[in-house]
Coordinates of C-alpha atoms in Angstrom, one line a residue:
M1457 CA -55.9 25.5 -24.9
E1458 CA -59.6 25.3 -25.8
K1459 CA -61.3 22.1 -24.9
Q1460 CA -62.5 19.8 -27.7
N1461 CA -66.4 19.8 -27.7
K1462 CA -67.0 17.3 -30.5
M1463 CA -65.7 13.8 -30.1
N1464 CA -65.7 10.9 -32.5
L1465 CA -67.9 8.0 -31.7
G1466 CA -65.1 5.7 -30.6
T1467 CA -64.1 8.4 -28.0
V1468 CA -67.7 8.9 -26.9
C1469 CA -68.0 5.1 -26.3
I1470 CA -65.2 5.3 -23.7
Q1471 CA -65.3 8.9 -22.4
G1472 CA -69.0 9.9 -22.8
G1473 CA -71.4 10.3 -19.9
W1474 CA -69.1 10.3 -16.9
K1475 CA -66.2 12.7 -16.3
A1476 CA -64.4 12.2 -13.0
K1477 CA -63.5 15.2 -10.9
K1478 CA -60.5 15.4 -8.5
G1479 CA -60.3 12.4 -6.3
E1480 CA -63.3 10.7 -7.9
S1481 CA -63.5 7.2 -9.5
Q1482 CA -62.1 7.2 -13.0
V1483 CA -64.6 4.3 -13.7
L1484 CA -68.3 5.1 -13.7
P1485 CA -69.4 4.3 -10.1
I1486 CA -72.4 2.1 -9.2
Y1487 CA -74.7 4.3 -7.2
Q1488 CA -76.5 1.3 -5.6
S1489 CA -78.9 3.3 -3.5
T1490 CA -82.6 3.8 -3.6
T1491 CA -82.5 7.3 -2.2
F1492 CA -80.4 10.5 -1.9
K1493 CA -80.0 12.9 1.0
Y1494 CA -80.7 16.7 1.0
E1495 CA -80.1 19.3 3.7
T1496 CA -83.4 21.1 3.7
S1497 CA -87.1 20.3 3.0
D1498 CA -87.2 23.0 0.4
Q1499 CA -84.4 21.4 -1.6
M1500 CA -86.4 18.2 -1.8
A1501 CA -89.6 20.1 -2.6
R1502 CA -88.0 21.8 -5.6
L1503 CA -87.0 18.4 -7.0
F1504 CA -90.6 17.1 -6.7
D1505 CA -91.8 20.3 -8.5
L1506 CA -89.3 19.8 -11.3
E1507 CA -87.7 23.1 -10.5
D1508 CA -84.2 21.7 -9.8
E1509 CA -82.2 18.9 -11.2
G1510 CA -81.0 16.2 -8.9
Y1511 CA -81.7 12.7 -7.5
F1512 CA -84.1 11.8 -4.8
Y1513 CA -85.3 8.2 -5.7
T1514 CA -83.8 5.7 -8.1
R1515 CA -87.1 4.8 -9.6
L1516 CA -87.1 8.2 -11.3
A1517 CA -83.4 8.7 -11.8
N1518 CA -80.0 7.5 -10.7
P1519 CA -76.5 8.9 -11.3
T1520 CA -75.2 5.7 -12.8
N1521 CA -78.2 5.2 -15.1
D1522 CA -78.1 8.9 -16.2
A1523 CA -74.4 8.7 -17.1
V1524 CA -75.1 5.8 -19.4
A1525 CA -78.2 7.5 -20.9
K1526 CA -76.1 10.6 -21.6
K1527 CA -73.5 8.5 -23.3
I1528 CA -76.0 6.8 -25.6
A1529 CA -77.7 10.2 -26.3
K1530 CA -74.3 11.5 -27.5
L1531 CA -73.7 8.4 -29.6
E1532 CA -77.0 8.9 -31.3
G1533 CA -76.7 12.7 -31.6
G1534 CA -79.8 13.3 -29.4
V1535 CA -80.5 15.8 -26.7
A1536 CA -81.5 13.4 -24.0
A1537 CA -82.2 9.8 -23.2
I1538 CA -83.7 7.6 -20.5
C1539 CA -82.7 4.0 -19.7
T1540 CA -85.4 1.4 -19.1
S1541 CA -85.4 -2.1 -17.7
S1542 CA -85.7 -3.7 -21.1
G1543 CA -86.0 -3.0 -24.8
Q1544 CA -89.7 -3.9 -24.6
A1545 CA -90.2 -1.3 -21.9
A1546 CA -88.4 1.3 -24.1
S1547 CA -90.8 0.5 -27.0
M1548 CA -93.8 0.7 -24.7
Y1549 CA -92.8 4.0 -23.1
A1550 CA -91.9 5.6 -26.4
I1551 CA -95.5 5.1 -27.5
L1552 CA -97.3 5.7 -24.2
N1553 CA -95.4 9.0 -23.7
I1554 CA -97.5 10.5 -26.6
C1555 CA -100.5 8.1 -26.9
G1556 CA -103.5 7.3 -24.8
A1557 CA -106.8 5.5 -25.1
G1558 CA -108.5 6.4 -28.4
D1559 CA -105.2 7.1 -30.3
H1560 CA -103.6 5.2 -33.2
I1561 CA -100.2 4.4 -34.5
V1562 CA -98.8 3.1 -37.8
S1563 CA -95.9 0.6 -37.7
S1564 CA -93.9 -1.4 -40.1
C1565 CA -94.9 -5.0 -40.0
N1566 CA -91.2 -6.0 -40.3
I1567 CA -90.4 -5.7 -36.6
Y1568 CA -89.3 -7.8 -33.7
G1569 CA -92.0 -10.3 -32.7
G1570 CA -92.3 -8.9 -29.1
T1571 CA -92.9 -5.4 -30.5
F1572 CA -95.4 -6.8 -33.0
N1573 CA -97.3 -8.4 -30.2
L1574 CA -97.1 -5.3 -28.0
F1575 CA -98.5 -3.1 -30.8
G1576 CA -101.0 -5.6 -32.2
V1577 CA -102.4 -7.3 -29.0
T1578 CA -101.4 -5.5 -25.8
L1579 CA -101.7 -1.8 -26.7
P1580 CA -105.2 -2.3 -28.2
K1581 CA -106.3 -3.5 -24.7
L1582 CA -105.3 -0.1 -23.5
G1583 CA -107.3 1.6 -26.3
I1584 CA -104.3 2.3 -28.6
E1585 CA -104.8 0.8 -32.1
C1586 CA -102.1 0.0 -34.5
T1587 CA -102.1 -0.4 -38.3
F1588 CA -99.3 -2.5 -39.7
I1589 CA -97.9 -1.7 -43.1
D1590 CA -95.2 -3.2 -45.4
S1591 CA -92.1 -1.1 -45.0
D1592 CA -91.3 -1.6 -48.7
A1593 CA -94.7 -0.2 -49.7
S1594 CA -94.9 3.2 -51.6
E1595 CA -95.5 6.4 -49.7
E1596 CA -99.0 6.5 -51.2
E1597 CA -99.8 3.1 -49.8
I1598 CA -98.4 3.8 -46.4
Q1599 CA -100.3 7.1 -46.3
K1600 CA -103.6 5.2 -46.5
A1601 CA -102.9 3.8 -43.0
F1602 CA -103.0 7.2 -41.3
R1603 CA -106.0 8.5 -39.5
P1604 CA -106.8 11.9 -37.8
N1605 CA -105.9 10.3 -34.4
T1606 CA -102.6 8.8 -35.6
K1607 CA -99.8 9.8 -33.2
A1608 CA -96.6 8.1 -34.4
L1609 CA -94.9 6.1 -37.2
F1610 CA -92.6 3.2 -36.1
G1611 CA -90.0 1.1 -37.8
E1612 CA -86.7 -0.7 -37.3
T1613 CA -83.5 0.3 -39.0
I1614 CA -82.8 -3.4 -39.6
S1615 CA -85.7 -5.6 -38.8
N1616 CA -85.4 -8.5 -36.4
P1617 CA -85.4 -11.3 -37.7
G1618 CA -86.4 -10.4 -41.3
L1619 CA -83.4 -8.1 -41.8
A1620 CA -85.4 -5.6 -43.9
V1621 CA -83.6 -2.3 -44.2
L1622 CA -85.9 0.7 -43.6
D1623 CA -85.9 3.6 -46.0
I1624 CA -85.7 6.1 -43.1
E1625 CA -86.0 9.2 -45.2
K1626 CA -89.2 7.9 -46.8
F1627 CA -90.7 7.1 -43.4
A1628 CA -89.6 10.5 -42.0
N1629 CA -91.3 12.3 -44.9
I1630 CA -94.5 10.4 -44.4
A1631 CA -94.5 11.0 -40.6
H1632 CA -93.8 14.7 -40.8
K1633 CA -96.4 15.2 -43.6
N1634 CA -98.9 13.8 -41.0
G1635 CA -97.6 15.9 -38.1
V1636 CA -96.3 12.9 -36.1
P1637 CA -92.8 11.8 -35.0
L1638 CA -90.9 8.9 -36.6
I1639 CA -89.8 6.4 -33.9
I1640 CA -86.9 4.1 -35.0
D1641 CA -85.7 1.0 -33.2
N1642 CA -81.9 1.1 -34.0
T1643 CA -80.9 -2.0 -32.0
F1644 CA -79.3 -4.0 -34.8
A1645 CA -77.5 -1.1 -36.6
T1646 CA -76.4 0.7 -33.5
P1647 CA -75.2 4.3 -33.8
I1648 CA -71.8 3.0 -35.0
N1649 CA -73.4 2.0 -38.3
C1650 CA -76.4 4.3 -38.5
R1651 CA -77.7 7.4 -36.8
P1652 CA -81.3 7.7 -37.7
F1653 CA -81.6 11.3 -36.5
E1654 CA -79.4 12.3 -39.4
W1655 CA -82.0 10.9 -41.8
G1656 CA -85.0 12.6 -40.3
A1657 CA -86.1 10.3 -37.4
D1658 CA -87.3 12.0 -34.2
I1659 CA -87.0 9.3 -31.5
V1660 CA -84.8 6.3 -31.3
T1661 CA -85.1 3.2 -29.1
H1662 CA -82.7 0.3 -28.4
S1663 CA -82.7 -3.0 -26.7
T1664 CA -79.4 -2.4 -25.0
T1665 CA -79.4 -6.1 -24.2
K1666 CA -78.0 -6.7 -27.7
Y1667 CA -74.9 -5.1 -29.3
M1668 CA -74.7 -2.2 -26.8
D1669 CA -74.1 -4.7 -24.0
G1670 CA -72.4 -7.2 -26.2
H1671 CA -71.8 -9.9 -23.6
A1672 CA -75.3 -11.2 -22.7
T1673 CA -74.9 -9.9 -19.1
Q1674 CA -77.8 -7.5 -18.6
V1675 CA -81.3 -6.8 -20.0
G1676 CA -82.1 -3.1 -20.7
G1677 CA -83.4 -0.6 -23.1
V1678 CA -83.1 3.1 -23.9
I1679 CA -85.2 5.9 -25.5
V1680 CA -83.3 8.8 -27.1
D1681 CA -84.9 12.0 -28.3
S1682 CA -83.5 14.1 -31.1
G1683 CA -85.1 17.3 -29.7
N1684 CA -86.2 18.1 -33.3
F1685 CA -89.9 17.4 -33.3
D1686 CA -91.9 20.6 -32.6
W1687 CA -94.6 19.4 -30.2
M1688 CA -96.2 22.9 -29.9
A1689 CA -96.6 23.1 -33.7
H1690 CA -99.0 20.1 -33.3
K1691 CA -100.5 21.1 -30.0
D1692 CA -103.8 19.4 -30.4
K1693 CA -102.3 16.1 -31.3
F1694 CA -100.1 15.9 -28.2
P1695 CA -101.9 17.3 -25.2
G1696 CA -99.7 15.3 -22.8
L1697 CA -96.8 17.5 -23.8
T1698 CA -98.6 20.7 -24.7
S1699 CA -101.3 21.1 -22.0
P1700 CA -101.0 21.4 -18.2
D1701 CA -100.0 18.3 -16.2
D1702 CA -102.2 18.4 -13.1
S1703 CA -99.9 15.9 -11.3
Y1704 CA -97.1 18.6 -11.4
H1705 CA -99.0 21.8 -10.6
G1706 CA -100.0 22.5 -14.2
I1707 CA -96.5 22.2 -15.9
I1708 CA -96.6 22.3 -19.7
Y1709 CA -93.6 20.1 -20.6
A1710 CA -93.1 21.5 -24.1
E1711 CA -93.1 25.1 -22.8
K1712 CA -91.0 24.6 -19.7
F1713 CA -88.5 22.1 -21.0
G1714 CA -88.3 22.8 -24.7
K1715 CA -86.1 20.2 -26.5
M1716 CA -86.0 18.2 -23.2
A1717 CA -89.8 17.9 -22.9
Y1718 CA -90.2 14.4 -24.3
I1719 CA -87.6 12.7 -22.0
T1720 CA -88.6 14.9 -19.0
K1721 CA -92.2 13.7 -19.3
A1722 CA -91.1 10.1 -19.8
T1723 CA -89.1 10.3 -16.6
A1724 CA -91.3 12.4 -14.4
Q1725 CA -94.6 10.8 -15.4
L1726 CA -94.2 7.3 -17.0
M1727 CA -91.2 6.2 -14.9
R1728 CA -92.7 7.6 -11.8
D1729 CA -96.0 5.7 -12.3
M1730 CA -94.8 2.5 -14.0
G1731 CA -91.3 2.1 -12.7
S1732 CA -89.5 0.2 -15.4
I1733 CA -86.1 1.5 -14.3
P1734 CA -82.9 -0.6 -14.8
S1735 CA -80.8 -1.4 -11.7
P1736 CA -77.7 0.8 -11.4
F1737 CA -75.6 -2.4 -11.6
N1738 CA -77.1 -3.4 -14.9
C1739 CA -76.3 0.1 -16.3
F1740 CA -72.7 -0.3 -15.0
L1741 CA -72.5 -3.6 -17.0
L1742 CA -74.0 -1.9 -20.0
N1743 CA -71.4 0.9 -19.8
L1744 CA -68.6 -1.7 -19.9
G1745 CA -70.1 -3.0 -23.1
L1746 CA -70.5 0.4 -24.6
E1747 CA -66.8 1.1 -24.1
T1748 CA -65.9 -1.5 -26.8
L1749 CA -69.0 -1.0 -29.1
H1750 CA -67.0 0.8 -31.8
L1751 CA -64.5 -2.1 -31.8
R1752 CA -66.9 -5.0 -31.7
V1753 CA -69.5 -3.8 -34.3
P1754 CA -67.0 -3.7 -37.3
R1755 CA -65.8 -7.3 -36.4
H1756 CA -69.4 -8.6 -36.2
C1757 CA -70.1 -7.1 -39.7
E1758 CA -66.8 -8.4 -41.2
N1759 CA -67.4 -11.9 -39.9
A1760 CA -71.0 -11.9 -41.0
L1761 CA -70.3 -10.8 -44.5
K1762 CA -67.8 -13.7 -44.9
V1763 CA -70.3 -16.2 -43.4
A1764 CA -73.0 -14.8 -45.7
K1765 CA -70.9 -15.3 -48.7
F1766 CA -70.0 -18.9 -47.7
L1767 CA -73.7 -19.7 -47.2
H1768 CA -74.6 -17.9 -50.5
D1769 CA -72.2 -20.2 -52.4
D1770 CA -73.1 -23.5 -50.7
P1771 CA -75.6 -25.6 -52.9
R1772 CA -77.3 -26.9 -49.8
I1773 CA -78.6 -23.5 -48.8
A1774 CA -81.9 -22.5 -50.4
W1775 CA -81.6 -18.8 -49.7
V1776 CA -79.6 -16.2 -47.8
N1777 CA -80.7 -12.8 -46.6
Y1778 CA -78.0 -10.3 -45.7
C1779 CA -78.0 -6.8 -47.0
G1780 CA -74.2 -6.8 -47.5
L1781 CA -74.6 -9.3 -50.4
E1782 CA -74.7 -7.4 -53.7
D1783 CA -77.7 -9.4 -55.0
N1784 CA -79.8 -8.7 -51.8
K1785 CA -83.0 -6.7 -52.3
Y1786 CA -81.9 -4.2 -49.6
Y1787 CA -78.3 -3.8 -50.9
A1788 CA -78.9 -0.3 -52.3
L1789 CA -80.6 0.9 -49.1
A1790 CA -77.9 -0.5 -47.1
Q1791 CA -75.3 1.3 -49.1
K1792 CA -77.2 4.6 -48.4
Y1793 CA -77.9 4.2 -44.7
L1794 CA -75.3 1.6 -43.6
P1795 CA -72.2 2.1 -45.8
N1796 CA -69.8 0.8 -43.2
G1797 CA -71.7 -2.4 -42.5
S1798 CA -75.1 -3.4 -41.2
C1799 CA -75.0 -5.9 -38.3
G1800 CA -73.8 -9.4 -37.5
V1801 CA -77.2 -11.1 -38.0
I1802 CA -77.9 -13.3 -41.1
S1803 CA -81.1 -15.1 -42.0
F1804 CA -81.1 -18.2 -44.3
G1805 CA -82.9 -21.4 -45.1
L1806 CA -81.9 -24.9 -46.1
K1807 CA -83.2 -26.9 -49.1
G1808 CA -85.7 -29.3 -47.6
G1809 CA -87.5 -26.7 -45.6
R1810 CA -88.4 -26.3 -41.9
E1811 CA -87.4 -29.7 -40.7
E1812 CA -84.0 -29.5 -42.3
S1813 CA -83.4 -26.2 -40.7
I1814 CA -84.2 -27.5 -37.2
K1815 CA -81.9 -30.6 -37.8
F1816 CA -79.0 -28.3 -38.9
M1817 CA -79.2 -26.3 -35.7
D1818 CA -79.1 -29.5 -33.7
N1819 CA -75.9 -30.5 -35.5
L1820 CA -74.0 -27.4 -34.6
D1821 CA -71.0 -27.8 -32.2
F1822 CA -70.0 -24.5 -30.5
I1823 CA -72.6 -22.3 -32.1
S1824 CA -75.3 -22.3 -29.5
I1825 CA -79.1 -22.4 -29.8
V1826 CA -80.2 -19.6 -27.6
T1827 CA -83.0 -17.0 -27.5
H1828 CA -80.5 -14.2 -27.5
V1829 CA -78.9 -12.4 -30.4
A1830 CA -76.2 -9.8 -31.1
D1831 CA -73.6 -10.6 -28.5
A1832 CA -69.9 -11.7 -28.8
R1833 CA -70.8 -15.4 -29.2
T1834 CA -72.2 -16.8 -32.4
C1835 CA -75.7 -18.2 -31.8
V1836 CA -78.6 -19.4 -33.8
L1837 CA -82.4 -19.5 -33.5
H1838 CA -85.5 -20.7 -35.4
P1839 CA -88.0 -17.9 -35.0
A1840 CA -91.0 -19.8 -36.1
S1841 CA -90.4 -22.4 -33.4
H1842 CA -89.1 -20.1 -30.8
T1843 CA -89.5 -16.3 -30.5
H1844 CA -92.4 -16.0 -32.9
R1845 CA -94.2 -19.3 -32.1
Q1846 CA -97.3 -17.4 -30.9
L1847 CA -97.9 -16.0 -34.3
S1848 CA -100.0 -17.6 -36.9
D1849 CA -98.6 -18.5 -40.4
E1850 CA -100.3 -15.4 -41.8
Q1851 CA -98.8 -13.2 -39.1
L1852 CA -95.4 -14.8 -39.7
R1853 CA -95.7 -13.9 -43.4
E1854 CA -96.7 -10.4 -42.5
A1855 CA -93.6 -10.1 -40.2
G1856 CA -91.5 -11.3 -43.1
I1857 CA -90.6 -14.7 -41.4
A1858 CA -90.4 -17.8 -43.5
P1859 CA -91.1 -21.2 -41.8
D1860 CA -87.6 -22.4 -42.6
L1861 CA -85.9 -19.1 -41.5
I1862 CA -82.8 -19.6 -39.4
R1863 CA -81.5 -16.5 -37.6
L1864 CA -77.7 -16.7 -37.2
S1865 CA -76.1 -14.1 -35.1
V1866 CA -72.4 -14.1 -36.0
G1867 CA -70.1 -13.3 -33.1
I1868 CA -66.6 -12.0 -32.9
E1869 CA -64.8 -15.4 -32.7
D1870 CA -62.4 -16.4 -35.5
V1871 CA -64.5 -16.5 -38.6
E1872 CA -62.7 -19.6 -39.9
D1873 CA -64.0 -21.5 -36.8
I1874 CA -67.5 -20.2 -37.3
I1875 CA -67.6 -21.3 -40.9
N1876 CA -66.1 -24.7 -40.1
D1877 CA -68.8 -25.3 -37.5
I1878 CA -71.6 -24.5 -40.0
K1879 CA -69.9 -26.7 -42.6
Q1880 CA -69.7 -29.7 -40.4
A1881 CA -73.4 -29.3 -39.4
L1882 CA -74.3 -29.2 -43.1
D1883 CA -72.2 -32.3 -43.8
K1884 CA -74.3 -34.2 -41.2
Q1885 CA -77.7 -33.3 -42.9

């Protein structure tokens, strides 16, 4: 009987990445080792020359980490992936892998505050400039942000915390017209609800700390490459991939590794030199979360839609932003890119403004005020006071964050209990 090559996403969540051989652990093992033994000096030398595949030092690669990366690559429909120690590291490496001093990127302004600060403050210190654009702007307006030295276009499938839905096809068209890859942070949607490669994206990042883990037990990130962007067709723009790397005896990644070039370079060069590798134990925990991703995400979305409708109909609520609501400005885009559901995160504000929003959060019972988002437990945050407090009011507006915005991450508890907790907190206002 011929083996089945193509598996559905639910099966990939459980079976992808690790296949036990005779007498091996059925569960992905934790290779908690810094180093790996070889029989001859030549075997080790070939690894350092990138002539053979294998493991020699966990900072570059580890079997546990690689198994999880392969699973996520398969979930996203990519050719290869690399796990990082955080979502921030994934965003940074995704850019640094193709950019250097003197380069420029264009990014949606509707992105996570940490990424906004990375692009707007930290990368310019390294000589990489960023122009932020409104993701809802026309192609003509966005095009004006591009320069001859622009190397990438960046956006989030569903922005955190503004919950703007990205028109991925529009962004892909703009990126490719300018000869650059489209990089998408797909953290909130997850590949269960959206696979950006199918809409023209080239590279996908995640904070695996969120839904992929699902239990708030580990911090991590991942970069997935579609293998579709032709680096050699834009040779002058991407010398790091298309010209000799002197640190590896003149290897040209795009020629030697083809569709694997981007992730190979990120591993052999960036991870070697900067070392933001996750621990094997963290990847083991992440894998446990991935095994139920296809079950948890629909429950998050089901619960969130019910909570959003409750808030929408309550007269004490000033506004609700959730793309599953039919009167939401992103409803049509959500139906196109996220027909099975978006995520479990809702943003809303109370009548009375910022102070009333803060008071509401303090009145909650089991819904917790935490920095985290997108795990099994329902939790709440006031971005202007917490995650985005370093931003000025102008920057907050640019990032699509109102002063009264409450970010509610709806968990997978019984939705009746979630709504009752919100109701009793509102009754105390």
